Coordinates of C-alpha atoms in Angstrom, one line a residue:
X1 CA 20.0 44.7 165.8
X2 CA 22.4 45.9 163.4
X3 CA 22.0 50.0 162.6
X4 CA 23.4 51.9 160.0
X5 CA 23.3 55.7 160.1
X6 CA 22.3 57.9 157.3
X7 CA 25.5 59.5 156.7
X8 CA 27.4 56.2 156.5
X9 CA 24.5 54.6 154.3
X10 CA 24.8 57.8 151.8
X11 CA 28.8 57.1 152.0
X12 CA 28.4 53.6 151.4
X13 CA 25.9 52.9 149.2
X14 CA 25.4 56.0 147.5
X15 CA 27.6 54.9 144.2
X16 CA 26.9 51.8 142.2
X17 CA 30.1 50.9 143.4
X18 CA 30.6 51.5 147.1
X19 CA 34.1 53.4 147.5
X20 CA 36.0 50.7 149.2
X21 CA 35.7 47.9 147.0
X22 CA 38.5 46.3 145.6
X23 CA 38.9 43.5 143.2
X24 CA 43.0 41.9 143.1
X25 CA 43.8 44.8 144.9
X26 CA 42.5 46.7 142.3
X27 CA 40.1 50.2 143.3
X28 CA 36.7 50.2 141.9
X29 CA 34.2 52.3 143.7
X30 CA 31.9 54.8 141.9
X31 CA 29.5 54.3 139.3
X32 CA 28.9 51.4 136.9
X33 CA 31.3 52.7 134.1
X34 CA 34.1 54.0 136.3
X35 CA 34.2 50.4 137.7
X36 CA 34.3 48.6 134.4
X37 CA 37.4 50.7 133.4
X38 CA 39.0 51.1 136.5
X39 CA 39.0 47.4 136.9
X40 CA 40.1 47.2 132.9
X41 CA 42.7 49.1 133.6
X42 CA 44.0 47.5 136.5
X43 CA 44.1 44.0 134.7
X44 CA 45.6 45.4 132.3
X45 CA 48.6 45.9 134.8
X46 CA 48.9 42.4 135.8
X47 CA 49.2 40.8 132.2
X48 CA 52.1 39.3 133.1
X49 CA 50.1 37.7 136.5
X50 CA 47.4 37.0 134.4
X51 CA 49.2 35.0 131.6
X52 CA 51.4 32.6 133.9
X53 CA 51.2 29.5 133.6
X54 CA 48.8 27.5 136.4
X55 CA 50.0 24.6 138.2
X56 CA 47.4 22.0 138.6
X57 CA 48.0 18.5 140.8
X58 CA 46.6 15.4 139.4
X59 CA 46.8 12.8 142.1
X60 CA 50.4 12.5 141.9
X61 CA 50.7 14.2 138.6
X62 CA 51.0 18.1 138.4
X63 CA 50.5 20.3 134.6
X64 CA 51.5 23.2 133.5
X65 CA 48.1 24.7 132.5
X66 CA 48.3 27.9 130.2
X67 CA 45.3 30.0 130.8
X68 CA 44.3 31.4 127.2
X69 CA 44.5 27.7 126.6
X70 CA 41.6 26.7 128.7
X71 CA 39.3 30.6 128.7
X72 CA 40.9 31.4 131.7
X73 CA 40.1 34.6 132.6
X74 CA 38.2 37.5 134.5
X75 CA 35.0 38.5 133.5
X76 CA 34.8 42.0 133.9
X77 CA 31.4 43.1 133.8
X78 CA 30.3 40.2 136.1
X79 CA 32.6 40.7 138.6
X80 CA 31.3 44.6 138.8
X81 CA 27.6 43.6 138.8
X82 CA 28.4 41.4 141.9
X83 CA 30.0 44.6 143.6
X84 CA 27.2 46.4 142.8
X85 CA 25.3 43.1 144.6
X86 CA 27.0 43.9 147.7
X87 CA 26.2 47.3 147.7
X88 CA 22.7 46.2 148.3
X89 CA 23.5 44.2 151.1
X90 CA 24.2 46.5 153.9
X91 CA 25.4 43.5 155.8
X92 CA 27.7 41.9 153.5
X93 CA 29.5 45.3 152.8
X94 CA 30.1 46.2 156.8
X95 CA 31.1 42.9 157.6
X96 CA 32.5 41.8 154.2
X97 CA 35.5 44.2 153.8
X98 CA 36.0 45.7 150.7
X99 CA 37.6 42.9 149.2
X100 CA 35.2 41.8 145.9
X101 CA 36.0 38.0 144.7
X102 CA 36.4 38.2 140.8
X103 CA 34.0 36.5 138.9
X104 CA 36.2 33.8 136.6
X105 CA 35.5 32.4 133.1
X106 CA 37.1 28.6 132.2
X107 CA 36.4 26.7 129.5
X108 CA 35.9 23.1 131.1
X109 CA 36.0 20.8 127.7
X110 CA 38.9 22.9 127.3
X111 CA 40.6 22.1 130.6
X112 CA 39.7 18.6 130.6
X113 CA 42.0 18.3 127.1
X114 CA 44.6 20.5 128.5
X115 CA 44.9 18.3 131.9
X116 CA 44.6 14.9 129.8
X117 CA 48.1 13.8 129.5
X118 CA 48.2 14.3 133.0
X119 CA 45.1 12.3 134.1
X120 CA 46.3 9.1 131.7
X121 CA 49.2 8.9 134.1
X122 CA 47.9 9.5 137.5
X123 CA 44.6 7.8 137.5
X124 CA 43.4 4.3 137.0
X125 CA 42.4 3.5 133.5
X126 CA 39.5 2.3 133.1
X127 CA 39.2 -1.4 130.9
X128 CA 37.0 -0.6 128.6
X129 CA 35.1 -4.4 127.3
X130 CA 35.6 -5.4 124.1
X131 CA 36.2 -8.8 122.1
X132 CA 39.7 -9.5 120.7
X133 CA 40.6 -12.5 118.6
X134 CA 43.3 -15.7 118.9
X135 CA 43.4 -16.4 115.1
X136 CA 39.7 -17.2 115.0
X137 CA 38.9 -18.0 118.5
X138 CA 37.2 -14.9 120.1
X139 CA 38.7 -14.0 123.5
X140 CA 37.1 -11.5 125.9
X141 CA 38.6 -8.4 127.3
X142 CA 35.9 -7.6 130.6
X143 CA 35.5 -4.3 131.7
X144 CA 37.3 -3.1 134.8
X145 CA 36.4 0.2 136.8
X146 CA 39.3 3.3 136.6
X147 CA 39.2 6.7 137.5
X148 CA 38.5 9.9 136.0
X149 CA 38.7 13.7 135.9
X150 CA 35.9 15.3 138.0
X151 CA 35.3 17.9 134.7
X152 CA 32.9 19.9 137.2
X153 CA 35.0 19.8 140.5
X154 CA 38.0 20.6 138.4
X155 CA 36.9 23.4 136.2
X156 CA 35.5 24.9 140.3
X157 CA 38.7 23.9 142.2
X158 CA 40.9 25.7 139.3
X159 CA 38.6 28.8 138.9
X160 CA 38.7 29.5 142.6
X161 CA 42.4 28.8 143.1
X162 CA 43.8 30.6 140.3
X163 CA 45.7 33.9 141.4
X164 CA 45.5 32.5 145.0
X165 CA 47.1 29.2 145.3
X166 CA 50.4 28.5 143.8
X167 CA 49.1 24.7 143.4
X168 CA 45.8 23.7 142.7
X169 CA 44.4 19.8 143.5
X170 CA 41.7 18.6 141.1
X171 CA 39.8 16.1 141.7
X172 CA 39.7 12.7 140.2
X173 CA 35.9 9.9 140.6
X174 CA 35.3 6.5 140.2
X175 CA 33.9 6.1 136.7
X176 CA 32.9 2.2 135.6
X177 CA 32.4 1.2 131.9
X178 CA 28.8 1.1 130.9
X179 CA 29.3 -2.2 129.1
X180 CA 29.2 -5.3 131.5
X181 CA 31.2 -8.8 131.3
X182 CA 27.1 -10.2 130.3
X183 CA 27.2 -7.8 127.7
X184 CA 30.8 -9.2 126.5
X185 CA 29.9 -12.6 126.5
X186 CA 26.3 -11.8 124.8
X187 CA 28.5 -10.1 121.7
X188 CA 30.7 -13.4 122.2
X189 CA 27.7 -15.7 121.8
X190 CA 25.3 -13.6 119.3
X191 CA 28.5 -12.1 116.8
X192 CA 32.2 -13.1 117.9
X193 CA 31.5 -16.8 117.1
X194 CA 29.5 -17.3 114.3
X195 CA 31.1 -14.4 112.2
X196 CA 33.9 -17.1 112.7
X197 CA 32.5 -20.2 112.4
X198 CA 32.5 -20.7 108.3
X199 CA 33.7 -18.3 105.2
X200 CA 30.9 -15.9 103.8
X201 CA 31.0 -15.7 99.6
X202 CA 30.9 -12.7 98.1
X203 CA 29.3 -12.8 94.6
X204 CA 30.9 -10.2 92.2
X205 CA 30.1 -9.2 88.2
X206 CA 33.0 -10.7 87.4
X207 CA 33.1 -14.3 90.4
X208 CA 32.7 -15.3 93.7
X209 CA 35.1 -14.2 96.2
X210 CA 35.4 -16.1 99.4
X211 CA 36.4 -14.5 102.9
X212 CA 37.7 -16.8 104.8
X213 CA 37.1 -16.9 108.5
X214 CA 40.6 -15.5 109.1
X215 CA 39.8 -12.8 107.5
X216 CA 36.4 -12.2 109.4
X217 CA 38.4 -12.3 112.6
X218 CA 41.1 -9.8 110.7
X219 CA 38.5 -7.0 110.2
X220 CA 36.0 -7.4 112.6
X221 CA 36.0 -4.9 115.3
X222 CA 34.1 -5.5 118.6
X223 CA 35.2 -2.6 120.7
X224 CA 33.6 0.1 123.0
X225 CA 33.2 3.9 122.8
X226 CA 34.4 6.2 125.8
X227 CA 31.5 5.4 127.9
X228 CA 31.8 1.9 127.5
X229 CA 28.9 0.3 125.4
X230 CA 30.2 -2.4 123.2
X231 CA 29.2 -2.7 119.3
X232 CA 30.7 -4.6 116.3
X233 CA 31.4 -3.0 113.3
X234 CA 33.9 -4.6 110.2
X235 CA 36.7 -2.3 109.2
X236 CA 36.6 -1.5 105.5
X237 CA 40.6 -1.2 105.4
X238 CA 41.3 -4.5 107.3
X239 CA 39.1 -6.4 105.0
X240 CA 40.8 -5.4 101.8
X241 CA 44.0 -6.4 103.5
X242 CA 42.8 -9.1 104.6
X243 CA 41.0 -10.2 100.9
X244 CA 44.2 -9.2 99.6
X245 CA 44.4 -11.9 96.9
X246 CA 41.3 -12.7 96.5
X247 CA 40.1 -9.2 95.9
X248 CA 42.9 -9.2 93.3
X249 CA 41.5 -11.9 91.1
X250 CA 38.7 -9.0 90.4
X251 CA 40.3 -5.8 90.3
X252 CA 42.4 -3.3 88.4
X253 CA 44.4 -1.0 90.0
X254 CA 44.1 2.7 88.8
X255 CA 47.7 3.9 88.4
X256 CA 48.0 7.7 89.3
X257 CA 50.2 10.1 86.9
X258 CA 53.7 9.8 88.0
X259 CA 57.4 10.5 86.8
X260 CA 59.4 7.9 84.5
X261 CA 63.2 7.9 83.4
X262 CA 64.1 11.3 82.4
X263 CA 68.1 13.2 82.9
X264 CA 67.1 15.3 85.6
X265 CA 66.2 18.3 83.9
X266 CA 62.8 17.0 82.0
X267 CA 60.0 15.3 83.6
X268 CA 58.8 12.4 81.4
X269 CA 55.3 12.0 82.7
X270 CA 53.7 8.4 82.6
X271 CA 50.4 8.8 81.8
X272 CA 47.6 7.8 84.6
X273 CA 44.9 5.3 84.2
X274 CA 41.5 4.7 85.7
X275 CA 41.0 1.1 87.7
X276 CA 38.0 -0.9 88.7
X277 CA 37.3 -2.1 92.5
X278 CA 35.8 -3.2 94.9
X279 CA 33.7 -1.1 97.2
X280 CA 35.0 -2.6 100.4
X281 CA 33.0 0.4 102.4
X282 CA 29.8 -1.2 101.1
X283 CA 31.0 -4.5 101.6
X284 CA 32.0 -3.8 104.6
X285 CA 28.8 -2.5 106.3
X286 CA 26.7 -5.3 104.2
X287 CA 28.8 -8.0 105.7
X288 CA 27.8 -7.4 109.1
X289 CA 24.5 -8.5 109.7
X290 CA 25.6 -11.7 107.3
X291 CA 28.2 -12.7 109.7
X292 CA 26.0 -13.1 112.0
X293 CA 23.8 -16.1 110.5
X294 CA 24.9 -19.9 110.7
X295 CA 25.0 -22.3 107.9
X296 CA 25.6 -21.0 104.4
X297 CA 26.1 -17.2 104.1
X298 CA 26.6 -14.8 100.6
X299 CA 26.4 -11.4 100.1
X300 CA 27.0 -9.2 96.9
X301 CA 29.1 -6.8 96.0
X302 CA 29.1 -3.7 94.0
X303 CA 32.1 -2.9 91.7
X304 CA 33.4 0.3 90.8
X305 CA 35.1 2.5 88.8
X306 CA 37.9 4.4 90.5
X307 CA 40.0 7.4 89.3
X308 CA 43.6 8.0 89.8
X309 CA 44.3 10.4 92.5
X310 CA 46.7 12.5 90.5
X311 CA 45.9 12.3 86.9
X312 CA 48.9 13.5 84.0
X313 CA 47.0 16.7 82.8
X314 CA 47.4 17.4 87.0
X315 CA 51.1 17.3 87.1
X316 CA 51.3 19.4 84.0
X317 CA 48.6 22.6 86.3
X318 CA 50.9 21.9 88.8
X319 CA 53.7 23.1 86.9
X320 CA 55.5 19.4 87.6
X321 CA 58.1 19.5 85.0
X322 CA 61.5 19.1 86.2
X323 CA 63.7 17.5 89.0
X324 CA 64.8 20.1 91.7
X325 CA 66.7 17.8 94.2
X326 CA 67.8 14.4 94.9
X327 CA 69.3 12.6 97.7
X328 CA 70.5 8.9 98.3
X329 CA 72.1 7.4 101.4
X330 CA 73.0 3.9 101.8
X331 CA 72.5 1.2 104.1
X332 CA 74.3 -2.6 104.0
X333 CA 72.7 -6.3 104.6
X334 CA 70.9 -6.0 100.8
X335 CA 66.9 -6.4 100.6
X336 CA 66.6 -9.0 103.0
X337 CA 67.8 -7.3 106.5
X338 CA 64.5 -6.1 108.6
X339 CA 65.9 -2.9 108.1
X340 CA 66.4 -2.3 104.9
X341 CA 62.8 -4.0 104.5
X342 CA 61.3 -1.3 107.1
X343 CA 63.1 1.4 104.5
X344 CA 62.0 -0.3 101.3
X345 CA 58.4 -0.3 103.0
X346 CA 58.0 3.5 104.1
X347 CA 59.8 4.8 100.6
X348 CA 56.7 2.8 98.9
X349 CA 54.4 4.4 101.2
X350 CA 55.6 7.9 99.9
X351 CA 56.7 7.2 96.4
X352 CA 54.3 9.4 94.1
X353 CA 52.7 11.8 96.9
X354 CA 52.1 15.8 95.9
X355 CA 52.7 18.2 98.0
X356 CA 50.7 21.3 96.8
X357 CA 51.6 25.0 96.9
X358 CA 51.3 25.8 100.3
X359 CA 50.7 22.6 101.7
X360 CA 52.3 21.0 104.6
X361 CA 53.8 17.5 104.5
X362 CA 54.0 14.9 107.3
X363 CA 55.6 11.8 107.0
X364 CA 53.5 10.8 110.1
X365 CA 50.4 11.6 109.3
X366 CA 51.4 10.0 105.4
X367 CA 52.2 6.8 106.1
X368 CA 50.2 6.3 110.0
X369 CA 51.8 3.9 112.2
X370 CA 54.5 2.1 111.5
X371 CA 54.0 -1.5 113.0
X372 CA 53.8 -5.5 112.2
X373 CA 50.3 -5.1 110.3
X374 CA 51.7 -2.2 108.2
X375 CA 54.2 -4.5 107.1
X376 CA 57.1 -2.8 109.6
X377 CA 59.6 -5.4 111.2
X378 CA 61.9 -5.2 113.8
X379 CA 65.4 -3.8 113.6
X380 CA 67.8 -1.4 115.6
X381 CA 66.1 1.3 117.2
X382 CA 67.8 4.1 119.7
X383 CA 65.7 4.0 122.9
X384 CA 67.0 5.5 126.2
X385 CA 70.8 5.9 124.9
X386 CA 71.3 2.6 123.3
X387 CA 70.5 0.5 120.3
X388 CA 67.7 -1.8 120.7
X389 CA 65.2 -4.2 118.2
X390 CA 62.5 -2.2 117.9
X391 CA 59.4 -2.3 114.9
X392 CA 60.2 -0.4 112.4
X393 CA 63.7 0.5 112.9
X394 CA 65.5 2.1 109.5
X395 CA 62.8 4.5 109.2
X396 CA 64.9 7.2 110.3
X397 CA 67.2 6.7 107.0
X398 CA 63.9 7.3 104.7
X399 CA 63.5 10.4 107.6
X400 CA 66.8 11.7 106.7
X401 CA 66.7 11.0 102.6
X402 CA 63.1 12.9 102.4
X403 CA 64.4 15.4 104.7
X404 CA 67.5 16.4 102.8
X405 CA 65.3 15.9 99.5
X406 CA 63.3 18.7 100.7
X407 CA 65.7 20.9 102.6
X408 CA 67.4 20.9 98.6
X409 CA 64.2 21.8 97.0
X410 CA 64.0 24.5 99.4
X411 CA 60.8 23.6 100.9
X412 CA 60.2 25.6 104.6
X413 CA 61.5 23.5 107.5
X414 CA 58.2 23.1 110.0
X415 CA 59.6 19.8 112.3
X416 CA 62.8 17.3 112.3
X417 CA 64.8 16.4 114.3
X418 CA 68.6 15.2 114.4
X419 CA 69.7 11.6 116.6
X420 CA 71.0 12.2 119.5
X421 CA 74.3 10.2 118.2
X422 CA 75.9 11.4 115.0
X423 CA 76.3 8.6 112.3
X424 CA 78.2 8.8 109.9
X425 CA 76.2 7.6 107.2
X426 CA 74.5 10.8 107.3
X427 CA 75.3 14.4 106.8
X428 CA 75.9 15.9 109.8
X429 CA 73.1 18.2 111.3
X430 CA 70.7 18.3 108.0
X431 CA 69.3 15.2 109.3
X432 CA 66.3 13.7 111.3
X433 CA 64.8 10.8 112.8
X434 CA 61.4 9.8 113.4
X435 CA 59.3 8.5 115.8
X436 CA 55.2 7.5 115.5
X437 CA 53.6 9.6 116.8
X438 CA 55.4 11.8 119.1
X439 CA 58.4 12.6 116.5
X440 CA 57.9 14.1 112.8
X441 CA 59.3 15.2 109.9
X442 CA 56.8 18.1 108.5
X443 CA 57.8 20.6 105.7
X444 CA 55.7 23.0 103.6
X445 CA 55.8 23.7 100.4
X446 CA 56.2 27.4 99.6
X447 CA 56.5 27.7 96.2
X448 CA 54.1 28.6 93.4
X449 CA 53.8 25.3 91.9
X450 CA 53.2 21.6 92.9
X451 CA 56.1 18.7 94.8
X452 CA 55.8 15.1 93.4
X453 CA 57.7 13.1 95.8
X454 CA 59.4 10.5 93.8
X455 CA 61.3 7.4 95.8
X456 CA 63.7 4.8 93.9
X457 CA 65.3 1.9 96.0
X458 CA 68.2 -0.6 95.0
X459 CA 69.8 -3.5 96.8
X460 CA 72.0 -0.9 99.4
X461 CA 70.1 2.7 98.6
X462 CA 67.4 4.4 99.1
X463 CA 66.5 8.0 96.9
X464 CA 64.2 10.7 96.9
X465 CA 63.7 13.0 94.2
X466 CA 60.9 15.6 94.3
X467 CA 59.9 17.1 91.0
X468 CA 58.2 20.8 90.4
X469 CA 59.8 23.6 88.7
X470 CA 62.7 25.5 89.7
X471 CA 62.7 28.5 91.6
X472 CA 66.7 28.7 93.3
X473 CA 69.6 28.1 91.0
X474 CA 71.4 26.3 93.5
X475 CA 70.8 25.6 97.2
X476 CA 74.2 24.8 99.3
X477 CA 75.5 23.7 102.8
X478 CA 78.2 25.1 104.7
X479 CA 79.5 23.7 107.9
X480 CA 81.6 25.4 110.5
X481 CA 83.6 23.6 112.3
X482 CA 82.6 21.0 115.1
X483 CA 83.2 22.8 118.8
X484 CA 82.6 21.3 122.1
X485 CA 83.8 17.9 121.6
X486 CA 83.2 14.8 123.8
X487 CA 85.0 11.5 123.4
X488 CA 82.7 8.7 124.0
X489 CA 83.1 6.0 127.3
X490 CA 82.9 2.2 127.4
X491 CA 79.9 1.1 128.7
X492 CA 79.4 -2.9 129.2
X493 CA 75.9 -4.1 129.3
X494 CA 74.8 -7.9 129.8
X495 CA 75.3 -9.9 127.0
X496 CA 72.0 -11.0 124.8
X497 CA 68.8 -10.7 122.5
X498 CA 68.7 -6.9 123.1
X499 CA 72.3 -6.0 123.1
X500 CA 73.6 -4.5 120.6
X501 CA 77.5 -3.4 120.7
X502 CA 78.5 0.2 119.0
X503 CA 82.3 1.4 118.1
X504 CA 80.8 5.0 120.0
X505 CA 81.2 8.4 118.2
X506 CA 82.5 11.7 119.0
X507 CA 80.2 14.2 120.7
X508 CA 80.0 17.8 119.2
X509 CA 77.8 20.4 118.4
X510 CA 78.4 22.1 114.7
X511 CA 76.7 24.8 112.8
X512 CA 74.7 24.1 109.3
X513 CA 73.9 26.9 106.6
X514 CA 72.0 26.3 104.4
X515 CA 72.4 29.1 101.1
X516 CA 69.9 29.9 98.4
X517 CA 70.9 31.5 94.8
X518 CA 69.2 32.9 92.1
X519 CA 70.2 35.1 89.9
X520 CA 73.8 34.4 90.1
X521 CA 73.7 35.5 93.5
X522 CA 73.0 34.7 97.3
X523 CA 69.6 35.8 98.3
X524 CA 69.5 34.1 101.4
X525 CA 71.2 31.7 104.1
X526 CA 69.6 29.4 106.8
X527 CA 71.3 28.6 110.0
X528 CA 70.7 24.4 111.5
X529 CA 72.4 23.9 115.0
X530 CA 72.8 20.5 116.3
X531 CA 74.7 19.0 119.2
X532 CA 75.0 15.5 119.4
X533 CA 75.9 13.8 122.6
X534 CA 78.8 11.4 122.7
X535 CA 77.9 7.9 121.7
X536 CA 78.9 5.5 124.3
X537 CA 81.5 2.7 123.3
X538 CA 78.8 0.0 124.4
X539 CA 80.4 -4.1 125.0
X540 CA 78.4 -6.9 125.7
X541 CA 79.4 -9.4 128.1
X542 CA 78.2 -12.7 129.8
X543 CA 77.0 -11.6 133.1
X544 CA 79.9 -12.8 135.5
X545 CA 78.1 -15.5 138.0
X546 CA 78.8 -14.8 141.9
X547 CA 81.9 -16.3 143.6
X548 CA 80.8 -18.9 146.3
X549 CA 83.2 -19.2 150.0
X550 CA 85.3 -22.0 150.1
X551 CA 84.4 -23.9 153.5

């Protein structure tokens, strides 16, 4: 039987705290209070422990987890109370050292987003059902069983680890879609097909509309949540695009307040209008349980009047009054190349947006993705070092017109960034390119007054102006001069569909500044660094076949 003399007890367990006891190395015996800030204290010693980044292992995937990004952290009054536990365990404190474990906080919603990224590429997606569609022939898409993060076992592997392991392994479980293939082909039977199977009219104040089944299988949208329970729902946006001309036959487009003409010292404001049309939200929901039903099928629809969202007396609050900066670069194959189509495209997106005081703009989150249904086609894109088709390619010009635009209105640089090749038809370092949706262009508007972004296109240009009222006399660029530079090689790639040849370019990196004045005088400069790698001298060439041996 374990014994415990008097004098030890009294030594031991006299304090709330029994002297001994150590959290992180850290001293805390003594009362209640002394521990709180003695541990405090302590912690506040390791800040630099405390903050470092956490390596977590995802099956064969590791993260760098912050920990103020997930609550990471030690709660102090908690980890006291359970040394003050122990102190009433006469056993636990002989045989338990003095060593207190700290008690951790995590956020596990938190951790799960921060350890996402990871998780996508290390476990086995799950295939969530849903119903896709072959023109108008529904095709299924049955659910298949993945893996996920173990949000429990990970938020407990990571709080026990941290400060102790220099790697910690979470755990990843089997997770299966709640929908089933039964429940596909149910959706198949009961809504895929006969939403298909004839045109629906849509009566109108002003005459029957018709949407065609092509149209049905356009907007309607049979897909699954997270969990993986199937519904059908039709998507207000798709069906107007899809009822594109017939929706026309109906409505007026209301036309917002914009900029015509002018010298480029006076706004000449062309007055907005009001339109009329139709709800496609309403429509939208209404048509659903419709498309269900065989043999003849109508449903109404509600017409509307719509205001312009920027009306003229706006433009005139927003002190809109005069142009502040223009830029133009050109491009070659006229209006009928894929590229300069993918330019004309994005600069119509854009054309007429305001950017209001303190407001941030992103060319992203303006015009969405940037693929076939949006009208996008493809044309040369840079992807691993080398010009390939890709959807959308030529967006970077628009990138770099808007971007020099703003960098001349003196709007606040937030994100671009430059090609890795320099092209000459740009200006060197002031320029960007843009990818959906990893790569933006962002800038914010810091000026007292409201942006119109204004775009113009001919046959080989594209040009942004933004309108407001002036607050630099002049802004300026002044290059140093290129340093560090790198002829290109000759690279020969195989010959067809996705080679493209290049002359190569120079590789350099070279200083921008960009100077504000007012006044008469300079207020301020900005410094833009960029180094471009060398552009390879890429050939293609017909694959040489192998040499057979002569008998």
């Amino acid at each position: 039987m374990l014994t415990v003399s008097g004098a030890f007890a009294g030594n031991a367990f006299g304090a709330d705290v029994p002297r001994g006891a150590k959290v992180l190395g850290i001293a805390i015996g003594g009362s209640r209070e002394d521990a709180q800030d003695a541990l405090r204290t302590g912690l506040a010693a390791k800040a630099d422990q405390l903050s470092a980044p956490v390596t977590v292992r995802v099956g064969s995937q590791t993260a760098s987890v912050q920990p103020q990004d997930v609550g990471l952290n030690i709660d102090v009054d908690k980890t006291v109370d359970a040394a003050m536990a122990r102190a009433r365990n006469p056993i636990a404190t002989v045989f338990g050292g003095g060593a207190v474990p700290p008690v951790v906080t995590l956020d596990e919603a938190r951790l799960a987003t921060s350890l996402a990224p990871a998780v996508q590429k290390a476990a086995a997606a799950m295939t969530l059902p849903g119903v896709t569609f072959d023109g108008t022939t529904p095709k299924p898409v049955y659910p298949k069983a993945g893996q996920a993060l173990d949000g429990a076992g990970a938020a407990a592997a990571v709080r026990e680890g941290w400060l102790r392991d220099s790697e910690i392994k979470v755990p990843l479980k089997d997770k299966a879609p709640a929908g089933t293939q039964a429940d596909v082909d149910r959706m198949i039977a009961e809504v895929a097909r006969p939403a298909t199977a004839a045109p629906v009219t849509v009566t109108t104040p002003r005459g029957n509309l018709t949407v065609s089944p092509k149209a049905v299988a356009a907007s309607l949208v049979i897909s699954s949540d997270a969990q993986g329970r199937l519904s059908a729902r039709v998507d207000a946006a798709k069906l107007r695009k899809a009822m594109g001309t017939e929706l026309a036959r109906v409505e007026t487009q209301p036309r917002n307040a914009t900029i015509g003409g002018g010298d480029g010292t006076t706004a000449q404001v062309v007055a907005s209008t009001g339109g009329t049309l139709v709800d496609t939200a309403k429509l939208a929901n209404d048509l659903l349980p419709v498309l269900k039903q065989t043999g003849p099928r109508t449903v109404p629809a509600v017409i509307k009047d719509v205001q312009p969202a920027t009306t003229t007396g706006e433009l005139a609050e927003l002190g809109i009054k005069e142009q502040i900066s223009s830029f133009t670069t050109y491009f070659t194959g006229g209006l009928s190349n894929p590229r300069s189509k993918n330019i004309v495209q994005i600069a119509k997106e854009v054309d007429g947006a305001i950017v209001r005081p303190g407001e941030t703009f992103s060319l992203n989150g303006h015009t969405g993705p940037r693929g076939y249904a949006e009208g996008y086609h493809d044309a040369p894109i840079i992807m691993d070092g080398k010009l390939i088709p890709g959807v959308g390619g030529g967006a970077s010009q628009f990138t770099t017109t808007i971007f020099n635009a703003s960098y001349y209105a003196g709007m606040q640089d937030v994100e671009h960034k430059p090609h890795s090749y320099y092209f000459s038809r740009y200006p060197a370092v002031i320029e960007s390119t843009i990818m959906y949706p990893s790569l933006d262009l962002k800038f914010t508007n810091t000026s007292p007054y409201g942006v119109l972004i204004d775009t113009s296109y001919t046959n080989k240009s594209v040009t942004v102006s933004m309108w407001s009222t002036k607050v630099y006399d002049s802004i300026t660029t002044q290059y140093d001069p290129k340093r560090d530079i790198v002829e290109p090689e000759k690279k020969v790639l195989e010959d067809g569909p996705t080679c493209i040849a290049t002359n190569g370019s120079q590789g350099f990196t070279q200083d921008a500044w960009r100077i504000f004045r007012k006044d008469g005088r300079e207020i301020k400069r900005e410094k833009f660094t960029w180094r471009y790698d060398a552009e390879p001298q890429f050939v293609c060439e017909a694959k040489t076949p192998p040499q057979t041996a002569k008998p």
